[in-house]
PDB file of C-alpha atoms and ligand atoms in Angstrom:
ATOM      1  CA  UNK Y  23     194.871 165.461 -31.393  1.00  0.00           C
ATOM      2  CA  UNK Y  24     196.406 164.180 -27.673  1.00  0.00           C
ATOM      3  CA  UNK Y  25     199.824 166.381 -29.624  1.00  0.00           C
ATOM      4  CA  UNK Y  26     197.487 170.081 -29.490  1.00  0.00           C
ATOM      5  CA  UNK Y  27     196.357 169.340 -26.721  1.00  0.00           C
ATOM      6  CA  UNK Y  28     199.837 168.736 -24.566  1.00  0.00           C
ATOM      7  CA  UNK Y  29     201.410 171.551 -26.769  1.00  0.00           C
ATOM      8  CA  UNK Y  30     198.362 174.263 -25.889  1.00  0.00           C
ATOM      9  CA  UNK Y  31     199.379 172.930 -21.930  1.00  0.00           C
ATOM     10  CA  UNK Y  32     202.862 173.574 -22.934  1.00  0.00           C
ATOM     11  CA  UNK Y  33     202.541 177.097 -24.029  1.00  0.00           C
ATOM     12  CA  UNK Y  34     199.562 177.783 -21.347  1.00  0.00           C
ATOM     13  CA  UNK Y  35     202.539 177.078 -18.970  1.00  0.00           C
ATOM     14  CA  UNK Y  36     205.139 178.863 -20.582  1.00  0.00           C
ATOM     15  CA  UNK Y  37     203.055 181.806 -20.997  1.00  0.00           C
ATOM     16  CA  UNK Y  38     201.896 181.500 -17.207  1.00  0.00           C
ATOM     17  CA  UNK Y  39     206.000 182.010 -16.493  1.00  0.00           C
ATOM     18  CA  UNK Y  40     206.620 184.403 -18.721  1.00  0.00           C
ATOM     19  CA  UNK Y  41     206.178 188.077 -17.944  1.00  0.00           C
ATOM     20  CA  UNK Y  42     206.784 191.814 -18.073  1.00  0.00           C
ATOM     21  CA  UNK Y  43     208.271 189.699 -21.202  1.00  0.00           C
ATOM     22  CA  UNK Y  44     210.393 186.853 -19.830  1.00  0.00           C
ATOM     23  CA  UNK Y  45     210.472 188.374 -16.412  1.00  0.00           C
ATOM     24  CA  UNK Y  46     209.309 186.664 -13.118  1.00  0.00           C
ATOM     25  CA  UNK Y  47     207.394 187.050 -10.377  1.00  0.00           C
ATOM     26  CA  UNK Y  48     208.226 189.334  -8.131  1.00  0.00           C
ATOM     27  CA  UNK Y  49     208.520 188.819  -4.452  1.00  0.00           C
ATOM     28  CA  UNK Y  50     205.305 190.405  -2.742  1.00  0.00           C
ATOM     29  CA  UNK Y  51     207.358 193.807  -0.770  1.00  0.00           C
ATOM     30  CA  UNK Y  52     210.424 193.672  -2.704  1.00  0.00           C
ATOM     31  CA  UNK Y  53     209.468 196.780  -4.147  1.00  0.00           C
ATOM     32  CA  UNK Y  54     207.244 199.143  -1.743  1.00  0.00           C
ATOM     33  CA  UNK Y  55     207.640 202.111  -4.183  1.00  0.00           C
ATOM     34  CA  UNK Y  56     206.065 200.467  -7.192  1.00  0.00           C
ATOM     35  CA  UNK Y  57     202.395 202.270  -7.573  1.00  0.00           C
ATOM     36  CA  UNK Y  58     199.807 200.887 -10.445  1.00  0.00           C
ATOM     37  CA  UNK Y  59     198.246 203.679 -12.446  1.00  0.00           C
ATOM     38  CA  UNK Y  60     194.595 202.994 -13.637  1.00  0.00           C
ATOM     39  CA  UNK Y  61     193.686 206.137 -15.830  1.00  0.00           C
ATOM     40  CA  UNK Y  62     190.314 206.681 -17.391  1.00  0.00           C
ATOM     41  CA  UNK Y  63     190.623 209.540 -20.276  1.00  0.00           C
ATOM     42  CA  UNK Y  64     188.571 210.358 -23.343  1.00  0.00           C
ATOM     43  CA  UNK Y  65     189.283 206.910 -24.572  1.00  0.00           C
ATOM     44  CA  UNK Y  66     188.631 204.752 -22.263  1.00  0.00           C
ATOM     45  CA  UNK Y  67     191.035 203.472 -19.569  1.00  0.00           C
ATOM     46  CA  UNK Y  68     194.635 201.696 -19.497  1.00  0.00           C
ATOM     47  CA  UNK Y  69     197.181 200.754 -17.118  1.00  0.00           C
ATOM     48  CA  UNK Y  70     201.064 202.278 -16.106  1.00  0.00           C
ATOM     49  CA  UNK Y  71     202.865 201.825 -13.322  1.00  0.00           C
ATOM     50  CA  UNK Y  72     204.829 204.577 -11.388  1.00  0.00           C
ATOM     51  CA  UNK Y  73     207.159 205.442  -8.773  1.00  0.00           C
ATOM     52  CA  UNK Y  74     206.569 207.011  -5.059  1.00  0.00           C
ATOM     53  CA  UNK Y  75     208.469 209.657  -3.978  1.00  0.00           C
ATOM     54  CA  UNK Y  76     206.851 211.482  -1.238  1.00  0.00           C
ATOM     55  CA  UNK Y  77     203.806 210.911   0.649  1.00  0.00           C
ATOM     56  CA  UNK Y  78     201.843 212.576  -2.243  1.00  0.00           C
ATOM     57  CA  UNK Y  79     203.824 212.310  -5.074  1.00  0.00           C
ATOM     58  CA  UNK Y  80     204.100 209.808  -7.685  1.00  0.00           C
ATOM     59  CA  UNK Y  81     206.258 209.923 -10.806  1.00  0.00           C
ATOM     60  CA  UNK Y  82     205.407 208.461 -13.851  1.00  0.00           C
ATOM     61  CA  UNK Y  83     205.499 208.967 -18.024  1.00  0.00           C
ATOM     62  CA  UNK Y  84     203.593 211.989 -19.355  1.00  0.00           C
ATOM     63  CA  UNK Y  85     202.184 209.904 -21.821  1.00  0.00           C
ATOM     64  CA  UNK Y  86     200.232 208.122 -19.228  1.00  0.00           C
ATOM     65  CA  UNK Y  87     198.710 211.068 -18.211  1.00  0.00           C
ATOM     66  CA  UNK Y  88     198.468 213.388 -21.451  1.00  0.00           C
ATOM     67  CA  UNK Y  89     196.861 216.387 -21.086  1.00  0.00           C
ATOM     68  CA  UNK Y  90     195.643 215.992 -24.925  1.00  0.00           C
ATOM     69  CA  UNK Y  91     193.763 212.421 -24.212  1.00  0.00           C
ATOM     70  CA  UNK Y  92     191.820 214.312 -21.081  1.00  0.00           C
ATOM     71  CA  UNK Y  93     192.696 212.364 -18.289  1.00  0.00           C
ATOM     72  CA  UNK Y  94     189.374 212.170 -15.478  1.00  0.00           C
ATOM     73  CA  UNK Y  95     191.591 212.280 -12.312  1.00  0.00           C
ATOM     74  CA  UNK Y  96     188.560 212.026 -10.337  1.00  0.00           C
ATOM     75  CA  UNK Y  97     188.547 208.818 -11.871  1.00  0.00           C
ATOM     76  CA  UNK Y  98     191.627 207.707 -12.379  1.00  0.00           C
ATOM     77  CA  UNK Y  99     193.207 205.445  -9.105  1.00  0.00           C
ATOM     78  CA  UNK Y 100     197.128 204.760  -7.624  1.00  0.00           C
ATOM     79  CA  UNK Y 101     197.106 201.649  -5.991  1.00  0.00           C
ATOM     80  CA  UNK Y 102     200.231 201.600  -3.485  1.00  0.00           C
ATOM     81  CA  UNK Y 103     201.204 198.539  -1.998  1.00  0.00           C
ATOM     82  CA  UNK Y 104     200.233 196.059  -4.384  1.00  0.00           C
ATOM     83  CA  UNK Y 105     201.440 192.513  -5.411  1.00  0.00           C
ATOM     84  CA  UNK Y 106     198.670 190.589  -6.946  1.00  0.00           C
ATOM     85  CA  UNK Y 107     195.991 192.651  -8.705  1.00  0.00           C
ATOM     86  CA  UNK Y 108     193.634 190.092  -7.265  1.00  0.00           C
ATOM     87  CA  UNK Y 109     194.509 191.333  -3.816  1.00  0.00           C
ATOM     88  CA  UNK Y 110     193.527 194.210  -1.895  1.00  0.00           C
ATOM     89  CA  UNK Y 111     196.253 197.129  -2.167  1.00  0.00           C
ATOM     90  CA  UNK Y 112     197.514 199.204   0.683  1.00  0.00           C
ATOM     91  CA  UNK Y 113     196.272 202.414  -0.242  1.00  0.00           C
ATOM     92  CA  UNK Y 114     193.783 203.567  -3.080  1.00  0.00           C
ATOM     93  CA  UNK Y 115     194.221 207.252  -3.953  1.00  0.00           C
ATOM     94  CA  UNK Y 116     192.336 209.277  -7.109  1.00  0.00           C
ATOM     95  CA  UNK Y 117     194.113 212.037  -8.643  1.00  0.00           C
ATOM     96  CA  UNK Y 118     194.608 216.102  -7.265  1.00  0.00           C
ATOM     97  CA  UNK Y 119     197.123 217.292  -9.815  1.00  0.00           C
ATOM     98  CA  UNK Y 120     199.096 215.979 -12.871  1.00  0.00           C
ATOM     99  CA  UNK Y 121     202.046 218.426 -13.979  1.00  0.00           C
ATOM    100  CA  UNK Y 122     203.445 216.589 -17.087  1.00  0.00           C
ATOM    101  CA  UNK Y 123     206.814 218.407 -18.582  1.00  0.00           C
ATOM    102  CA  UNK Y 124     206.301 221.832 -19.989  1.00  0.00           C
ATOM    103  CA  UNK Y 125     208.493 220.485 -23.255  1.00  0.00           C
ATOM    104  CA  UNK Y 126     206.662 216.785 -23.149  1.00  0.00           C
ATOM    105  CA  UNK Y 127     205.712 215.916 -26.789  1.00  0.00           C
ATOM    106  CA  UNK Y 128     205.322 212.750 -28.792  1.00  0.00           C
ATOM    107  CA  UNK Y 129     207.331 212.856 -32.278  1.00  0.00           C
ATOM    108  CA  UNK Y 130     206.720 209.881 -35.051  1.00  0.00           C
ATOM    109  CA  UNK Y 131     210.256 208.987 -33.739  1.00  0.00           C
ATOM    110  CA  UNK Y 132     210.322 209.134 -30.233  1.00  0.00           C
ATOM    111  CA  UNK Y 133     208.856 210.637 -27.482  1.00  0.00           C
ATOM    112  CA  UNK Y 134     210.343 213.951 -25.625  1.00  0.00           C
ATOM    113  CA  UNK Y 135     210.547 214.746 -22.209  1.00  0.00           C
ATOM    114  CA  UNK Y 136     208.205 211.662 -21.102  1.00  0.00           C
ATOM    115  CA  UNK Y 137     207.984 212.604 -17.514  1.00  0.00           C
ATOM    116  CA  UNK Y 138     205.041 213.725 -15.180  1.00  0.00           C
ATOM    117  CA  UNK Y 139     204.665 213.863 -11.682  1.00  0.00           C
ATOM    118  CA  UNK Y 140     201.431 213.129 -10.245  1.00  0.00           C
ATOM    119  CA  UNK Y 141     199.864 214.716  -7.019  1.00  0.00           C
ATOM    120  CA  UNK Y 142     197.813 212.033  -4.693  1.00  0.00           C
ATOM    121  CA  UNK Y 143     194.081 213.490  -3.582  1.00  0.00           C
ATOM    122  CA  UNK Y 144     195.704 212.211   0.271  1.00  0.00           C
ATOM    123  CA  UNK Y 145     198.822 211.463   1.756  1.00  0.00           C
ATOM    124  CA  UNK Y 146     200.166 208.086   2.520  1.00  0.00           C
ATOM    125  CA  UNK Y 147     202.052 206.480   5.025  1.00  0.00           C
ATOM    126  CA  UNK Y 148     205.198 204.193   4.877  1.00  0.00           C
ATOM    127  CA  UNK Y 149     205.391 200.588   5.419  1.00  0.00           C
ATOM    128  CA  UNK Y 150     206.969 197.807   5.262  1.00  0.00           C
ATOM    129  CA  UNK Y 151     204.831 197.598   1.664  1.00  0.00           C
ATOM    130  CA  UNK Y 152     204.397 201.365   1.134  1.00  0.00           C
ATOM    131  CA  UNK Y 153     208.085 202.938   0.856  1.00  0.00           C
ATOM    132  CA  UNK Y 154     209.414 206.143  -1.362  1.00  0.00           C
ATOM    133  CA  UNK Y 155     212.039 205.603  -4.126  1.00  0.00           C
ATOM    134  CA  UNK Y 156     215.450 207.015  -4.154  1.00  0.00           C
ATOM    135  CA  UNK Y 157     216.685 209.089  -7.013  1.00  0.00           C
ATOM    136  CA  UNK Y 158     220.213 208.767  -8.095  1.00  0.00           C
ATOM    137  CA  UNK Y 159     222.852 211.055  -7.135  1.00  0.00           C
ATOM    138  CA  UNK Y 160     223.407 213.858  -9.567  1.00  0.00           C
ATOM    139  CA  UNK Y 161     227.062 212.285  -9.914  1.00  0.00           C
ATOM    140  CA  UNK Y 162     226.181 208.696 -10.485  1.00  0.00           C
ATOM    141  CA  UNK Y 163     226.396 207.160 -13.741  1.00  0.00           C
ATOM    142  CA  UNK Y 164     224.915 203.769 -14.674  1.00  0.00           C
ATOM    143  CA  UNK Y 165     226.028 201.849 -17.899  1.00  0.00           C
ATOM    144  CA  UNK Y 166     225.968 198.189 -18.907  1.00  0.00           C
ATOM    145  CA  UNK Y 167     227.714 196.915 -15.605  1.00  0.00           C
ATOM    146  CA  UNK Y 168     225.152 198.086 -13.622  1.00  0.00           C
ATOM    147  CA  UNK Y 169     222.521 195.622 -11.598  1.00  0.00           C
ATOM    148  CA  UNK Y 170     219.128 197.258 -13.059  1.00  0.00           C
ATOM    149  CA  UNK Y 171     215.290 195.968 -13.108  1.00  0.00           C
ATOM    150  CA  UNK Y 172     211.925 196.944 -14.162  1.00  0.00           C
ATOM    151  CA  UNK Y 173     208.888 195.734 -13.150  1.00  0.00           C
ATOM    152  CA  UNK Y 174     205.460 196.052 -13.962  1.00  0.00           C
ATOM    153  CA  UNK Y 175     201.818 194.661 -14.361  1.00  0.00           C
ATOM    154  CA  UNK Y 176     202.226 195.388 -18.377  1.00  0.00           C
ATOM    155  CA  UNK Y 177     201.462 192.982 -21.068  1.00  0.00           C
ATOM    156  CA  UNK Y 178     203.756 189.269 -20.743  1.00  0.00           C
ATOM    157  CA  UNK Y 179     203.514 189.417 -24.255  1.00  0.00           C
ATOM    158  CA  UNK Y 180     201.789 191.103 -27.147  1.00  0.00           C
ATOM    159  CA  UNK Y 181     202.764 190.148 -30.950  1.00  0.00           C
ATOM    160  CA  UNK Y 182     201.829 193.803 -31.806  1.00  0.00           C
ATOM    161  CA  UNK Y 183     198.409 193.249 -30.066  1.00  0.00           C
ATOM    162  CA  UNK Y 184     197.393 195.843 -27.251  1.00  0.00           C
ATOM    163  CA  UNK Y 185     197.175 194.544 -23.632  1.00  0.00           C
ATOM    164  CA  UNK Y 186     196.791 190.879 -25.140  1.00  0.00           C
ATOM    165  CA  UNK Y 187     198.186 189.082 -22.067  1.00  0.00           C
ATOM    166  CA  UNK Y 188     198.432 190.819 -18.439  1.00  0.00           C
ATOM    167  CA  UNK Y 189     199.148 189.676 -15.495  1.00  0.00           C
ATOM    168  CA  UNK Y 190     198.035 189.411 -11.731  1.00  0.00           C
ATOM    169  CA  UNK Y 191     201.248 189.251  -9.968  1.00  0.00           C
ATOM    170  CA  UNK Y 192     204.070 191.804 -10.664  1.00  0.00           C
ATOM    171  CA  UNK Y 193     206.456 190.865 -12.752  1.00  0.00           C
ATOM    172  CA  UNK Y 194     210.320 192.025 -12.493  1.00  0.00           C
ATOM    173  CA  UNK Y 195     213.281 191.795 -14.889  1.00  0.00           C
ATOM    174  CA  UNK Y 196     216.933 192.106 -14.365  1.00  0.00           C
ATOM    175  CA  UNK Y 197     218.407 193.450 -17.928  1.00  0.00           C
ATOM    176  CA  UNK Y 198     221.114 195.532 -18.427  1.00  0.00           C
ATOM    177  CA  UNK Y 199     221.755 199.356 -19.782  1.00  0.00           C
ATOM    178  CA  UNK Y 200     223.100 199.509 -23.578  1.00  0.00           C
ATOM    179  CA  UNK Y 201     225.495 202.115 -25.095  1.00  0.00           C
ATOM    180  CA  UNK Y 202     224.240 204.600 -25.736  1.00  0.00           C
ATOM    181  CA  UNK Y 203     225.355 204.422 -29.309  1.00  0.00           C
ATOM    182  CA  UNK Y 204     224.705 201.351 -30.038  1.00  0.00           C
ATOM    183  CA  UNK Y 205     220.465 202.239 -28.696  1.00  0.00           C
ATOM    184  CA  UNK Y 206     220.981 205.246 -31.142  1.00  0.00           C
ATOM    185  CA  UNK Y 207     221.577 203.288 -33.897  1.00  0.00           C
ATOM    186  CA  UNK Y 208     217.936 201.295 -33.188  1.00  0.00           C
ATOM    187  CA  UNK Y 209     216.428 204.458 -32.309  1.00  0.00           C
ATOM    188  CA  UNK Y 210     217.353 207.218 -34.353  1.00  0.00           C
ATOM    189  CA  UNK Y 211     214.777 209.818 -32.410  1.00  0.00           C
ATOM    190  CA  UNK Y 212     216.847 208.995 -29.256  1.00  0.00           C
ATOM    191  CA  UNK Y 213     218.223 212.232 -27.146  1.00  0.00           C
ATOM    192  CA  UNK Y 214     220.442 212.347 -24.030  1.00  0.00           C
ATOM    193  CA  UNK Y 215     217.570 212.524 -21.980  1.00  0.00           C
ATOM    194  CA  UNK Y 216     216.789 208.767 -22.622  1.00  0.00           C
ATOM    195  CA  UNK Y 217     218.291 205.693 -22.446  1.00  0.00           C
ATOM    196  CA  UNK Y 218     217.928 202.230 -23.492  1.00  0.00           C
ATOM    197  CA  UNK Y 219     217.697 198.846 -21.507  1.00  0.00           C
ATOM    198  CA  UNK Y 220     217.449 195.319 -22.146  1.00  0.00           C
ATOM    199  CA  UNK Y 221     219.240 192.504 -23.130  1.00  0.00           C
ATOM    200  CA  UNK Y 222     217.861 192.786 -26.930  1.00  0.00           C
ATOM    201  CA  UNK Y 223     217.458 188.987 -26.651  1.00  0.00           C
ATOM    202  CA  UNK Y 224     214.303 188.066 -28.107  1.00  0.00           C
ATOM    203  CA  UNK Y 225     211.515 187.722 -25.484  1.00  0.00           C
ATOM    204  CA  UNK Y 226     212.891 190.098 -22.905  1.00  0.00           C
ATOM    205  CA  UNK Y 227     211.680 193.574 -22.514  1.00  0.00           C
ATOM    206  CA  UNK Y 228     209.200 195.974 -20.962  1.00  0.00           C
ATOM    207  CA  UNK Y 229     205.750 196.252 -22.582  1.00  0.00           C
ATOM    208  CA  UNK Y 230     202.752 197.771 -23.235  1.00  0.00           C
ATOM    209  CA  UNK Y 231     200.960 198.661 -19.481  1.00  0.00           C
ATOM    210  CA  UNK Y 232     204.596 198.753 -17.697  1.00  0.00           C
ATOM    211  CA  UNK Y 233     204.959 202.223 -18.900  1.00  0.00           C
ATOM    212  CA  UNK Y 234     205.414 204.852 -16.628  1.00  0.00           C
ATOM    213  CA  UNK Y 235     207.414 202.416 -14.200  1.00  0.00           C
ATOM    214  CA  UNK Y 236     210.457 202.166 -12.821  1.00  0.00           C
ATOM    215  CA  UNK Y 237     214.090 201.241 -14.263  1.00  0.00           C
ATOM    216  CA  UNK Y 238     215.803 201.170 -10.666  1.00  0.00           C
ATOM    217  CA  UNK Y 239     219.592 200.055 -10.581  1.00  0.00           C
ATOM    218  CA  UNK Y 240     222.094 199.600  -7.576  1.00  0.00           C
ATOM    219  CA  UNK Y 241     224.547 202.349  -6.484  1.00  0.00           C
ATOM    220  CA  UNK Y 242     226.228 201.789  -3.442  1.00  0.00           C
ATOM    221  CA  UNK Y 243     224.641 199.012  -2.003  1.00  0.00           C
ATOM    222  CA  UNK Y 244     220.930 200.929  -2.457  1.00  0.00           C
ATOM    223  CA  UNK Y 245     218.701 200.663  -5.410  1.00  0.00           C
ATOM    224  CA  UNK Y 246     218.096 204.123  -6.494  1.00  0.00           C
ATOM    225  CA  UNK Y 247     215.560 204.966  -9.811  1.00  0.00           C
ATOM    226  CA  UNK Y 248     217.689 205.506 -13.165  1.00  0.00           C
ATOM    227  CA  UNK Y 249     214.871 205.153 -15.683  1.00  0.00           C
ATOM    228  CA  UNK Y 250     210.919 205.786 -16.525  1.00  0.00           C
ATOM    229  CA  UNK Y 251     209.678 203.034 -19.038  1.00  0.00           C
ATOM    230  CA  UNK Y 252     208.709 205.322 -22.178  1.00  0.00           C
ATOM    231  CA  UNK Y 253     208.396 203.489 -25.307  1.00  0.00           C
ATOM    232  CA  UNK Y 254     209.873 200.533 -27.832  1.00  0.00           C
ATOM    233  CA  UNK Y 255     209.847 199.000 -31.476  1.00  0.00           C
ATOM    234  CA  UNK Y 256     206.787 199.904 -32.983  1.00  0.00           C
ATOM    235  CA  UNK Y 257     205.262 197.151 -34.005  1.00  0.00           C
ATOM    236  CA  UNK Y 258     205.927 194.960 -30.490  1.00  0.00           C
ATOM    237  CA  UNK Y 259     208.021 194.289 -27.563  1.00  0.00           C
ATOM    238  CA  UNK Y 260     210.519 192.255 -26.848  1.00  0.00           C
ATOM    239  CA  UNK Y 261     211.668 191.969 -30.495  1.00  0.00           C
ATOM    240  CA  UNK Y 262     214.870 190.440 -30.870  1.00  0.00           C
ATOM    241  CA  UNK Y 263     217.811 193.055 -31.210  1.00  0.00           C
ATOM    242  CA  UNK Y 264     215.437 195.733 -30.139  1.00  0.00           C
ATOM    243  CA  UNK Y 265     215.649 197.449 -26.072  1.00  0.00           C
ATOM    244  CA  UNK Y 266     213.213 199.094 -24.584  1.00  0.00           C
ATOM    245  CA  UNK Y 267     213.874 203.477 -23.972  1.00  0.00           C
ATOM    246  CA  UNK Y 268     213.810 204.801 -20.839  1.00  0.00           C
ATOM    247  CA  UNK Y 269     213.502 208.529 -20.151  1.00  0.00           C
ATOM    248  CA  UNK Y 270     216.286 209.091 -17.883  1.00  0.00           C
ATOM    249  CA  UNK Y 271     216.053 210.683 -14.151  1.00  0.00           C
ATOM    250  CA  UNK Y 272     218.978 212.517 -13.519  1.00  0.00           C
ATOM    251  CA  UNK Y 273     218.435 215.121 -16.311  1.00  0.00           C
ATOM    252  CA  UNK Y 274     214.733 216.159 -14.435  1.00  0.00           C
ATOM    253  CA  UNK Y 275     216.182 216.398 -10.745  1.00  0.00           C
ATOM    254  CA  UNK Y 276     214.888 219.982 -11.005  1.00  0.00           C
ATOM    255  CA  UNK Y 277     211.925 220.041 -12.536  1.00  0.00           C
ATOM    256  CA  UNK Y 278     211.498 217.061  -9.788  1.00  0.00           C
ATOM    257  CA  UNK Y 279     212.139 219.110  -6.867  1.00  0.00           C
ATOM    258  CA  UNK Y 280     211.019 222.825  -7.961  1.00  0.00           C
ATOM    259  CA  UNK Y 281     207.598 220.789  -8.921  1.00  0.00           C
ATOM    260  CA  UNK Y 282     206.957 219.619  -5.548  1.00  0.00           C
ATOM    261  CA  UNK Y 283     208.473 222.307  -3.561  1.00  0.00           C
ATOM    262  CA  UNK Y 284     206.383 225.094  -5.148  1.00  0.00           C
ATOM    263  CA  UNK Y 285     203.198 223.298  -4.966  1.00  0.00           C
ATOM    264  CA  UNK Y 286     204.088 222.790  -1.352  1.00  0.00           C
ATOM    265  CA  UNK Y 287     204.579 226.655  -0.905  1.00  0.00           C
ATOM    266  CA  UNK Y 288     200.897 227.175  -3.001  1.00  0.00           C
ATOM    267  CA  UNK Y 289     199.494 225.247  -0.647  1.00  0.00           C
ATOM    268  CA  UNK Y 290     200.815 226.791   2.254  1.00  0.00           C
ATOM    269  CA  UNK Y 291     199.673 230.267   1.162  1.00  0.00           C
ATOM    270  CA  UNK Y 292     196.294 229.025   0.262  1.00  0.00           C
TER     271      UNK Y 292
HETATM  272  N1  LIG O  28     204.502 202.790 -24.202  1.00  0.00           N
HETATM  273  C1  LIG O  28     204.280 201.599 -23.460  1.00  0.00           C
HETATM  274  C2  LIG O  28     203.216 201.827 -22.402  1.00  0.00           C
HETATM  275  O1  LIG O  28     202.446 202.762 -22.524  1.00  0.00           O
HETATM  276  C3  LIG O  28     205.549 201.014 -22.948  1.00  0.00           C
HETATM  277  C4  LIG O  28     206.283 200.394 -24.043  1.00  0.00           C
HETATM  278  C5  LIG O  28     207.595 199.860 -23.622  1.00  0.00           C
HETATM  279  N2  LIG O  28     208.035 199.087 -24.729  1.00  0.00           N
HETATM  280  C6  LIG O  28     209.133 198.363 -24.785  1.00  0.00           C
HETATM  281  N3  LIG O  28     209.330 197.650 -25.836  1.00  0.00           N
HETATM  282  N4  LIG O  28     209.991 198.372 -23.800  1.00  0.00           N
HETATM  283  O2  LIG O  28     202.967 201.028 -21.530  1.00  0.00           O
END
């Protein structure tokens, strides 16, 4: 009896520490460009995180937002500036516009083009909590030598269950960027356009809810955003000898930029 009882404290504990899976806590402002998606759709509502990179636009995965599950931007919410979920955020925005990638589809193998860029209902300003994201230079390359992170509010944890375990506090990860080969061999669906992360250790890994988010890496002394978390292993995260896929970044630098530049000339003709 007195041995379930310390071993339930035991894992309590351990699964208090654990996170995104076997992440940490992260340190409340080290990263002001980490938004929290909460999107109602057809189904019901679930969780991704996201990247700011302008006042009023936030990057994320297209399969937070698909257009197919009807996402209700009106009430959908961005929470900017957050640490704990428990706490108040910075800013709380709903929705104006979601342009996912024309070419964005989900295959039984892998998912294309997962990338969206989301349009806040009103501007923001920066803070010392509330700051935009850099994107890499077209130029830069990133491979297993790299510094890189994720971070998230997505599951610590799931066995194959949805959402099973989530936290308050976000959780970060440092885990490293795997040849490209070698991801292609665990994910045959894989294209150039994504990439895989993760020290394939068991227990380490991005999860469910963390999608959307950003892989960020250092490049000359800055952290600049490499990676969008986009899917994993089937049946759970974190599997030993299985990394998580990113969609890359510096393949979409132009639908990136012609995205917000022409909605910034609609809206000056309006
Ligand atoms: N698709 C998941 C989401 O919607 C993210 C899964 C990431 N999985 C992984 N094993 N790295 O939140």
């Amino acid at each position: 009896m007195g041995f379930w009882v310390l071993l339930s404290v035991i894992l309590l504990v351990l699964q208090a520490r654990s996170s995104i899976v076997g992440g940490k806590d992260a340190q409340k402002g080290s990263w002001p460009w980490i938004v929290y998606l909460l999107i109602t759709d057809d189904r019901g509502f679930f969780s991704c995180g996201g990247s700011l990179l302008t006042e009023e636009w936030v990057l994320t995965a297209a399969h937070c937002v698909d257009p197919n599950d009807n996402p209700i931007p009106d009430n959908s919410f961005i929470r900017l500036g957050t640490h704990s979920l428990n706490e108040p955020s910075v800013f709380y925005r709903t929705i104006s516009r979601i342009v996912s990638h024309p070419q964005y589809q989900k295959q039984r193998l892998a998912v294309l083009h997962d990338i969206a860029l989301v349009k806040m209902s009103e501007k923001v300003s920066y803070s010392s909590l509330v700051k935009p994201m850099s994107l890499p230079k077209p130029s830069a390359t990133f491979d297993s030598r790299s510094k890189c992170f994720v971070a998230g509010w997505g599951d610590v944890g799931n066995n194959g269950e949805y959402m099973a375990n989530i936290p308050q506090t976000l959780q970060e990860l440092e885990l490293p960027i795997v040849k490209q080969s070698t991801c292609k061999k665990k994910f045959p669906g894989l294209t150039d356009n994504m990439l895989c992360a993760g020290s394939m250790k068991k227990g380490e890994d991005s999860c469910q809810g963390d999608s959307g988010g950003p892989l960020v890496c250092g490049s000359s002394g800055v952290l600049v955003q490499v990676g969008i978390v986009s899917f994993g292993k089937i049946n759970g995260c974190a599997l030993k000898g299985f990394p998580g896929v990113y969609t890359r970044v510096n393949p979409y630098m132009d639908f990136i930029s012609e995205t917000i530049t022409s909605d910034r000339q609609a809206s000056a003709e309006a």
